[in-house]
Amino acid sequence: MKPAAFDYVRAASIDEATALLRAEGSDARILAGGQSLMAMINMRLVRPWLLIDVMNIPGVATPRLERGALVVPLGTRQGALLARPSLASEVPLLAQALPWIGHVQTRARGTICGSVAHADPSAEIPLVLAALGGSVHVRGRKPRVVPAVEFLTGMMQTSLRDDELIEAVSFPQVAGAQAFAEFGRRHGDFALVAVAAVVTDSGVRLAIGGVNDTPVVQDWPALDSAQIDDALNECAWSLEARTDLHASARLRRDLVRRLGREVIERARTCA
């Protein structure tokens, strides 16, 4: 399909972009990578009359280390962040998850913040952000920083207001060994289930995507090998697993158990 008619503005600054959002409200959309937004516009699932391109604003494509976190601004493309030489030492979990996102071509266009704004329950970046206790930096009438688990409110829903945009997201450099895994029908497809683990001497954190409408984060005290299966089984049954065209609820719960054990054991091996 062809999109409905819309106007296009290339913003020169964040302030200009937010001013346009305040003026136009829900009739405007921010255009960064456009990997998800343009498909939705072409199918007329959304019909903005104004697209605000933020990719040419100075400084929006350069990640930086700040106060123990990797801060990724709104113009950083997924492929560019994956190519960052120091990423594996800065945020190991993110370095492991990025290659699972789509394909080289989609990562070359898609942005980190765009994935968070889209809030797909199967998406890898929101899952990693939640697993690490990351935050979303929002610009509007008043800047605010929102924990990822509060920002992601439902399937493709966030706490972002019509007059706000995501200025950056921050991934904390947390202590502990980290591991990521997912299962899809083909590499590059949406994950049926994705899991991320952070293991320390004092406990285990497991984040699960693709099952509930938002990433689920589960914390346990230190588990021995015999306790892992019981904890994962209880966690799997607590999720809102549903049967759809892609997988049964039973398969999704089983994937949580299998992938959960895999990432916890792999993280422990790397610790």
PDB file of C-alpha atoms in Angstrom, residues 65 68-70 81-98 132 171-178:
ATOM      1  CA  LEU A  65      30.069   6.721  28.785  1.00  0.00           C
ATOM      2  CA  GLY A  68      28.695   4.265  34.959  1.00  0.00           C
ATOM      3  CA  ALA A  69      26.376   3.834  31.974  1.00  0.00           C
ATOM      4  CA  LEU A  70      26.555   3.765  28.199  1.00  0.00           C
ATOM      5  CA  LEU A  81      26.652   0.458  17.999  1.00  0.00           C
ATOM      6  CA  LEU A  82      27.381  -3.194  17.212  1.00  0.00           C
ATOM      7  CA  ALA A  83      30.561  -2.075  15.423  1.00  0.00           C
ATOM      8  CA  ARG A  84      31.747  -0.095  18.469  1.00  0.00           C
ATOM      9  CA  PRO A  85      35.070  -1.782  19.393  1.00  0.00           C
ATOM     10  CA  SER A  86      34.624  -1.336  23.154  1.00  0.00           C
ATOM     11  CA  LEU A  87      30.982  -2.442  23.369  1.00  0.00           C
ATOM     12  CA  ALA A  88      31.706  -5.995  24.528  1.00  0.00           C
ATOM     13  CA  SER A  89      33.644  -4.712  27.525  1.00  0.00           C
ATOM     14  CA  GLU A  90      31.267  -1.818  28.256  1.00  0.00           C
ATOM     15  CA  VAL A  91      27.892  -3.579  28.035  1.00  0.00           C
ATOM     16  CA  PRO A  92      28.454  -7.302  27.292  1.00  0.00           C
ATOM     17  CA  LEU A  93      24.755  -8.168  27.264  1.00  0.00           C
ATOM     18  CA  LEU A  94      24.004  -5.574  24.593  1.00  0.00           C
ATOM     19  CA  ALA A  95      26.934  -6.783  22.478  1.00  0.00           C
ATOM     20  CA  GLN A  96      25.531 -10.322  22.611  1.00  0.00           C
ATOM     21  CA  ALA A  97      21.958  -9.296  21.761  1.00  0.00           C
ATOM     22  CA  LEU A  98      22.532  -6.897  18.857  1.00  0.00           C
ATOM     23  CA  LEU A 132      20.233  -4.102  33.142  1.00  0.00           C
ATOM     24  CA  PHE A 171      22.548   0.991  29.693  1.00  0.00           C
ATOM     25  CA  PRO A 172      24.205   0.654  33.135  1.00  0.00           C
ATOM     26  CA  GLN A 173      27.567  -1.053  33.335  1.00  0.00           C
ATOM     27  CA  VAL A 174      26.429  -3.613  35.902  1.00  0.00           C
ATOM     28  CA  ALA A 175      28.637  -6.065  37.761  1.00  0.00           C
ATOM     29  CA  GLY A 176      28.237  -9.754  37.033  1.00  0.00           C
ATOM     30  CA  ALA A 177      28.489 -12.162  34.122  1.00  0.00           C
ATOM     31  CA  GLN A 178      25.907 -11.698  31.360  1.00  0.00           C
TER      32      GLN A 178
END
